[in-house]
XYZ file of C-alpha atoms in Angstrom:
484
model
C 184.075 94.820 -120.146
C 181.085 94.746 -117.846
C 182.713 97.751 -115.579
C 182.823 99.935 -118.443
C 179.403 99.379 -119.928
C 176.582 101.510 -118.249
C 174.516 99.397 -116.423
C 170.609 100.025 -117.025
C 168.559 101.055 -113.905
C 165.239 100.704 -115.587
C 164.109 97.449 -114.079
C 164.764 98.738 -110.520
C 162.778 102.124 -111.557
C 159.651 99.962 -112.973
C 159.805 97.658 -109.957
C 159.884 100.587 -107.236
C 156.794 101.765 -109.271
C 154.705 98.919 -108.545
C 156.130 98.137 -104.693
C 155.064 101.514 -103.347
C 152.494 101.303 -100.858
C 150.683 104.824 -101.138
C 151.033 108.208 -102.874
C 154.695 109.471 -102.844
C 154.512 112.878 -101.621
C 157.325 115.500 -102.566
C 159.115 112.843 -104.461
C 162.350 114.036 -106.140
C 161.443 112.813 -109.793
C 164.883 114.212 -111.385
C 166.880 112.477 -108.399
C 168.370 108.950 -108.207
C 166.402 106.017 -108.968
C 165.461 103.512 -106.179
C 168.256 101.267 -105.829
C 167.769 97.176 -105.175
C 168.318 97.665 -101.659
C 165.077 100.086 -101.180
C 163.144 97.343 -103.317
C 163.921 94.682 -100.760
C 162.977 97.183 -98.022
C 159.500 97.891 -99.812
C 158.963 94.101 -100.118
C 159.745 93.635 -96.432
C 157.117 96.414 -95.576
C 154.547 94.538 -97.539
C 155.096 91.260 -95.692
C 154.977 93.012 -92.462
C 151.864 94.711 -93.246
C 150.301 91.558 -94.300
C 151.193 89.735 -91.195
C 149.917 92.743 -89.078
C 146.327 92.586 -90.765
C 146.386 88.922 -90.341
C 147.078 89.543 -86.551
C 144.715 92.646 -86.329
C 141.919 90.296 -87.529
C 142.339 87.865 -84.962
C 142.834 90.309 -82.196
C 139.702 92.200 -83.286
C 137.554 88.930 -82.538
C 139.352 88.773 -78.897
C 139.409 92.371 -78.198
C 135.975 92.602 -76.334
C 137.252 89.999 -74.019
C 140.682 91.527 -73.013
C 141.508 93.410 -69.888
C 143.382 96.313 -70.799
C 145.281 96.586 -67.576
C 148.839 95.744 -68.263
C 150.638 99.016 -68.119
C 154.411 99.216 -68.813
C 156.551 102.353 -68.642
C 158.438 103.526 -71.553
C 160.176 106.763 -71.056
C 159.651 110.397 -69.580
C 159.673 113.711 -71.226
C 159.917 117.312 -69.777
C 157.689 119.154 -72.009
C 153.686 119.231 -71.179
C 152.185 116.831 -73.713
C 149.078 117.828 -75.771
C 148.481 114.667 -78.080
C 149.954 111.625 -79.287
C 149.729 109.135 -82.266
C 151.200 105.644 -82.992
C 152.843 104.499 -86.017
C 150.922 101.638 -87.681
C 154.299 99.506 -88.615
C 157.083 100.684 -86.463
C 156.841 100.419 -82.476
C 156.971 104.239 -82.170
C 154.845 106.843 -80.359
C 155.058 110.309 -81.341
C 154.099 112.716 -78.768
C 153.827 116.552 -79.309
C 154.049 119.207 -76.510
C 152.538 122.720 -75.867
C 156.124 123.926 -76.431
C 156.348 123.076 -80.181
C 158.430 120.031 -79.632
C 157.872 116.267 -80.904
C 159.302 113.182 -78.976
C 159.366 109.894 -80.283
C 159.549 107.076 -78.143
C 159.741 102.970 -79.121
C 157.469 101.548 -76.684
C 159.005 98.065 -77.296
C 162.557 98.962 -76.542
C 161.334 101.484 -73.959
C 163.645 104.252 -75.020
C 163.446 107.736 -76.643
C 164.394 107.732 -80.247
C 163.736 111.352 -81.277
C 163.125 114.871 -79.866
C 163.274 117.981 -82.030
C 161.371 121.352 -82.246
C 159.232 122.236 -85.299
C 160.143 126.001 -84.971
C 163.098 127.415 -86.666
C 166.282 127.960 -84.584
C 164.670 126.185 -81.607
C 162.031 128.745 -81.430
C 159.659 127.855 -78.493
C 157.066 130.369 -79.066
C 153.711 129.417 -76.915
C 151.903 130.226 -80.234
C 153.564 126.937 -81.377
C 151.566 124.669 -79.175
C 150.867 121.476 -81.221
C 147.276 120.662 -81.862
C 147.427 118.168 -84.606
C 149.832 115.448 -85.671
C 149.318 112.850 -88.696
C 151.797 110.533 -90.382
C 151.700 110.842 -94.247
C 152.465 107.485 -96.289
C 152.871 105.554 -92.925
C 153.156 102.440 -94.620
C 155.927 103.460 -96.754
C 158.419 106.417 -96.316
C 156.243 108.084 -93.401
C 156.438 111.946 -93.365
C 155.101 113.916 -90.139
C 152.312 116.478 -90.466
C 152.352 118.774 -87.390
C 149.646 121.406 -87.071
C 149.889 124.380 -84.684
C 147.186 126.419 -82.682
C 148.091 129.614 -84.787
C 146.766 127.738 -87.954
C 150.180 126.796 -89.444
C 150.994 123.393 -90.881
C 154.399 122.143 -91.216
C 155.408 118.682 -93.089
C 158.599 116.897 -92.467
C 160.812 114.374 -94.481
C 160.380 111.802 -91.194
C 158.785 111.197 -87.858
C 162.049 110.049 -86.612
C 165.248 110.471 -88.149
C 168.068 108.026 -87.959
C 169.455 108.305 -84.833
C 173.112 106.661 -83.220
C 173.042 106.417 -79.570
C 176.196 107.930 -78.050
C 178.750 106.030 -76.673
C 179.360 106.038 -72.503
C 177.190 108.477 -70.589
C 177.060 111.162 -73.012
C 173.774 113.136 -73.530
C 172.059 112.196 -76.661
C 171.649 114.702 -79.609
C 168.520 113.828 -81.777
C 168.384 115.232 -85.498
C 165.832 117.235 -86.624
C 164.114 116.190 -89.676
C 164.120 118.395 -92.930
C 161.210 120.544 -93.401
C 159.253 119.911 -96.642
C 156.917 122.505 -96.651
C 154.673 124.916 -94.640
C 151.700 126.966 -95.117
C 148.839 128.506 -93.490
C 145.684 126.263 -93.096
C 143.412 128.669 -91.448
C 144.284 132.423 -91.827
C 142.139 133.524 -88.875
C 143.119 130.716 -86.116
C 142.734 131.886 -82.653
C 144.883 129.880 -80.202
C 143.921 129.170 -76.708
C 145.148 131.790 -74.383
C 144.074 129.939 -70.964
C 146.654 130.048 -68.568
C 148.045 126.433 -67.735
C 149.172 123.605 -69.645
C 148.084 120.325 -70.820
C 145.145 119.466 -73.406
C 143.598 122.505 -75.203
C 145.551 124.688 -73.189
C 148.841 126.670 -74.053
C 150.428 129.848 -72.401
C 150.174 133.124 -74.185
C 153.017 134.907 -76.054
C 153.410 138.345 -77.176
C 152.586 137.290 -80.774
C 149.297 135.864 -79.360
C 148.118 138.673 -77.541
C 149.046 141.089 -80.479
C 146.991 138.806 -82.778
C 143.814 139.054 -80.410
C 144.204 142.619 -80.074
C 144.509 143.195 -84.086
C 141.596 140.812 -84.445
C 139.681 142.997 -81.840
C 140.441 146.082 -83.456
C 139.651 144.503 -86.933
C 136.090 143.650 -85.801
C 135.463 147.032 -84.302
C 136.793 148.663 -87.818
C 139.811 150.291 -86.290
C 143.083 150.461 -87.481
C 145.132 147.574 -86.342
C 147.805 149.279 -84.805
C 147.519 148.296 -81.414
C 151.189 147.306 -79.757
C 151.842 144.634 -77.113
C 152.894 146.688 -73.993
C 153.759 144.947 -70.465
C 150.445 145.706 -68.966
C 148.670 144.039 -71.800
C 150.729 140.853 -71.320
C 150.782 140.846 -67.734
C 146.928 140.886 -67.974
C 147.190 137.815 -70.411
C 149.301 136.069 -68.128
C 147.202 136.736 -65.208
C 144.166 134.933 -66.907
C 142.466 137.909 -68.826
C 140.926 136.700 -72.157
C 140.897 140.260 -73.652
C 137.039 139.995 -73.792
C 137.564 137.178 -76.570
C 136.129 133.668 -76.428
C 138.764 131.092 -76.223
C 139.963 129.981 -79.431
C 139.895 126.369 -80.869
C 142.951 126.632 -82.646
C 143.721 124.473 -85.561
C 142.059 120.879 -85.843
C 142.781 118.597 -88.875
C 142.039 115.491 -90.425
C 144.123 113.615 -93.058
C 142.886 111.319 -95.887
C 145.796 109.134 -97.085
C 143.907 107.907 -100.288
C 142.938 111.141 -101.743
C 145.762 113.182 -100.374
C 143.265 115.904 -98.951
C 143.645 117.784 -95.401
C 140.714 118.924 -93.656
C 141.207 121.863 -91.531
C 138.869 123.708 -89.361
C 138.926 125.863 -86.321
C 136.837 129.027 -84.908
C 135.868 130.622 -88.137
C 132.963 127.995 -88.946
C 134.060 126.642 -92.086
C 136.135 123.612 -93.151
C 138.978 123.961 -95.564
C 140.107 121.333 -97.969
C 143.764 121.390 -99.058
C 145.287 119.369 -101.520
C 148.768 118.575 -100.097
C 150.503 117.668 -103.141
C 149.716 120.869 -104.885
C 149.689 122.819 -101.484
C 146.433 124.453 -102.654
C 143.000 125.273 -100.628
C 140.845 123.449 -103.463
C 137.433 124.105 -101.370
C 135.885 125.899 -98.518
C 132.784 124.365 -97.022
C 130.815 126.756 -94.683
C 129.523 125.081 -91.737
C 126.388 127.250 -90.708
C 124.989 127.803 -87.349
C 127.740 125.992 -85.604
C 130.330 127.395 -83.126
C 133.947 126.821 -83.247
C 134.898 123.661 -84.845
C 136.767 121.214 -82.110
C 137.204 117.814 -84.200
C 136.874 116.407 -87.906
C 136.904 113.107 -88.979
C 136.274 111.666 -92.547
C 135.265 108.187 -93.881
C 138.733 106.826 -94.411
C 138.176 105.910 -98.124
C 137.273 108.854 -100.536
C 137.086 111.515 -97.848
C 133.848 112.737 -99.618
C 131.940 112.036 -96.164
C 133.171 114.057 -93.340
C 131.921 114.677 -89.899
C 132.567 117.795 -87.422
C 131.915 118.446 -83.823
C 131.498 122.071 -82.246
C 131.612 123.804 -78.708
C 127.723 123.600 -78.628
C 127.367 119.748 -78.781
C 126.567 119.759 -82.324
C 127.847 116.520 -84.581
C 127.107 117.392 -88.397
C 127.953 114.939 -91.068
C 128.241 116.566 -94.670
C 128.955 115.206 -98.236
C 131.659 117.112 -99.882
C 129.964 116.316 -103.605
C 126.901 118.297 -102.789
C 126.251 122.017 -102.063
C 126.999 123.322 -98.996
C 123.471 124.306 -98.352
C 122.092 120.959 -98.988
C 125.219 118.794 -98.347
C 124.311 117.907 -94.619
C 123.719 114.185 -94.222
C 122.947 114.366 -90.754
C 122.353 116.896 -87.745
C 122.623 115.256 -84.155
C 122.330 117.576 -80.837
C 121.859 115.106 -78.071
C 125.334 116.283 -76.687
C 124.131 119.852 -76.480
C 125.074 121.928 -74.701
C 128.364 119.926 -73.759
C 131.589 120.460 -75.991
C 132.370 117.751 -78.359
C 135.757 116.008 -77.918
C 135.998 113.890 -80.617
C 134.083 112.413 -83.488
C 135.056 109.214 -85.330
C 133.671 107.594 -88.715
C 134.405 103.796 -88.869
C 136.220 103.524 -92.425
C 133.780 101.961 -94.841
C 130.962 101.749 -92.786
C 127.557 103.933 -91.435
C 128.820 104.036 -87.938
C 129.736 107.228 -86.219
C 131.173 107.485 -82.818
C 130.949 110.967 -80.823
C 131.983 112.033 -77.085
C 131.311 115.057 -75.160
C 133.010 116.696 -72.100
C 130.244 115.585 -69.734
C 131.311 111.892 -70.400
C 128.710 110.566 -72.821
C 129.930 108.600 -75.598
C 127.175 107.760 -78.436
C 127.101 105.467 -81.266
C 125.294 106.890 -84.498
C 124.057 105.294 -87.684
C 124.032 107.631 -90.664
C 120.585 106.160 -91.494
C 118.784 107.216 -88.325
C 118.257 110.691 -86.771
C 119.083 109.359 -83.066
C 121.752 107.517 -81.504
C 121.606 103.756 -81.513
C 123.558 103.359 -78.347
C 124.931 105.624 -75.552
C 127.737 105.002 -72.756
C 126.478 107.569 -70.146
C 128.904 109.177 -67.622
C 132.074 107.335 -68.529
C 134.058 109.251 -65.850
C 131.741 110.707 -62.919
C 132.971 113.762 -61.331
C 135.598 114.275 -63.896
C 135.502 116.081 -67.505
C 135.926 113.830 -70.580
C 139.160 114.940 -72.451
C 139.900 112.406 -75.217
C 137.855 109.415 -77.039
C 139.759 107.228 -79.209
C 137.977 104.441 -81.143
C 140.037 101.507 -82.624
C 140.292 101.262 -86.505
C 140.350 97.376 -86.184
C 138.738 96.510 -83.332
C 135.184 97.315 -81.634
C 137.051 99.199 -78.633
C 136.905 102.518 -77.580
C 139.201 104.473 -75.257
C 138.275 107.214 -72.927
C 140.491 109.464 -70.981
C 139.663 112.144 -68.366
C 142.327 114.084 -66.535
C 142.675 111.025 -63.969
C 141.837 108.059 -65.747
C 142.074 106.093 -68.925
C 139.160 103.442 -69.317
C 138.535 101.068 -72.379
C 135.082 99.717 -73.685
C 133.485 97.282 -75.934
C 130.836 97.752 -78.150
C 128.264 96.339 -75.712
C 129.297 99.277 -73.209
C 131.095 97.104 -70.840
C 134.206 98.435 -69.391
C 137.090 95.912 -70.039
C 139.820 98.083 -68.585
C 140.543 101.300 -66.200
C 144.107 102.665 -65.742
C 144.861 105.741 -63.298
C 147.102 108.447 -64.386
C 149.385 107.775 -61.399
C 150.188 104.364 -62.297
C 153.853 104.228 -63.923
C 154.004 100.456 -65.141
C 154.850 97.016 -64.117
C 158.377 97.484 -65.722
C 158.946 100.113 -63.109
C 161.782 101.466 -61.444
C 164.947 100.144 -63.286
C 163.557 100.974 -67.029
C 162.004 104.253 -65.739
C 164.824 105.751 -64.037
C 167.187 105.049 -67.292
C 165.125 107.568 -69.277
C 166.569 110.517 -70.582
C 164.870 113.062 -68.801
C 164.185 111.561 -65.444
C 161.376 114.029 -65.008
C 158.436 113.597 -62.479
C 160.267 110.541 -60.852
C 159.645 112.391 -57.307
C 156.698 114.301 -57.987
C 154.105 113.799 -55.154
C 151.070 116.147 -56.450
C 148.030 114.841 -58.260
C 148.880 113.355 -61.783
C 146.707 113.894 -64.606
C 146.583 112.386 -68.010
C 147.540 114.868 -70.898
C 147.599 112.793 -73.872
C 146.531 109.160 -75.047
C 146.603 107.286 -78.528
C 145.365 103.816 -79.788
C 147.300 101.656 -82.146
C 145.650 101.493 -85.674
C 146.115 97.632 -85.839
C 147.347 96.122 -82.723
C 145.780 96.136 -79.334
C 148.154 98.594 -77.881
C 147.727 102.181 -76.240
C 149.910 104.823 -75.012
C 149.285 107.269 -72.261
C 151.128 110.338 -71.138
C 150.893 111.890 -67.861
C 151.425 115.757 -67.180
C 154.295 114.640 -64.960
C 156.282 113.264 -67.991
C 155.527 109.750 -67.730
C 154.944 107.822 -71.008
C 153.320 104.605 -70.499
C 152.136 101.555 -72.821
C 149.034 99.768 -71.976
C 148.088 96.392 -73.570
C 145.800 93.612 -72.656
C 146.702 90.989 -70.291
C 147.691 87.778 -72.245
C 146.080 85.437 -69.931
C 142.592 87.303 -70.714
C 142.886 86.342 -74.135
C 140.713 83.497 -75.439
C 142.460 80.806 -77.013
C 141.833 80.177 -80.638
C 139.292 77.512 -81.205
C 140.565 74.026 -82.434
C 138.966 71.921 -85.105
C 138.150 68.334 -84.525
């Protein structure tokens, strides 16, 4: 009798609604309801998240005394990396390249678990250089948002689809995640056309050169009928910029709670996108600024956001106010050096910014001047990255030669050169999939770096393809106080 009677799934459906972490984007409402197995998985994610938050609170009090010098090799990659992010729950590091590919590495298992192209049919156009990465619903069913320098945004159903390792010595074939949606976040985005690879650099393609020629013709009120010939392409490849300034590409910031995406570039305005509706809901003009190089928000409501530009200006704005009067703060102490990154600590009035000359400044929204400055963090080198830890008062800076770590007092708590391959060294490193860069002897540079959102873990990618994990030395951690 039980087999012939239809079983109700109402209880599973109601339970799934209350066990979900965040907004469920692109959910198939008319599809099959969530099963009991997925409910168990959701509860397990909740437990893992609680444990990780508890560990993060303990680590945050010890991070200022840790020595970030424990380097372990993870894997290697062939494509030149442009940026990297770390999953908050899984031990995954997602690395993007200037050739439109995404590689996923498990930094605990020291193995590669994903590799795919974001273009259709394996198209590796140079305009596909990835400039931004975000994880949507990272505490639930994580989706990957990838932005390219030509202003396009793509959202995939997963950052690392399920992968079954091949038997024997067969080459692994990684699956490509399903594309959920794609749109143009910045119609007039101008990709970088500098020759070379690495951060903020991408080789030009015919489409990139044609876009710059059409834009130049439009500015001169001419008919955009210019064609790309061999001479124009050769001049671009030889370093000519067609008398156009180097574009900032596409820079984005994702707010999980409100489901909005901030997008900016060299058009001197910030576009606010509602991802659930795939609609641009607001265009905020950022007057008297050059190209926008970075965007950050308060991490709570997304109403307060900060932008940095190529002229060294850091501007904090409030979306709830008119664009002409919505400026909360204007800081010009970095001028004329280009702003590399800006970070608003969630729920606080603290802002951290960094410029190419190596200065890292701490700001308070209630003051007009910086409250603290880390001056010349990388002497004789250009600062490329600055990442602030979300749960600990630790800042990571990276030049082309070294990755350094700093506490809130301005003291250095670690420095790792780019040519350091890691303590786990030869055996695990030579077993990686690509084996790229194992015998290279030229100068090694840092091409991407990222910090974990909760744990004291960092990832460094060098231009020879090595992916390394950086952690504090456990011996430097202070033991927890004992109660009498």
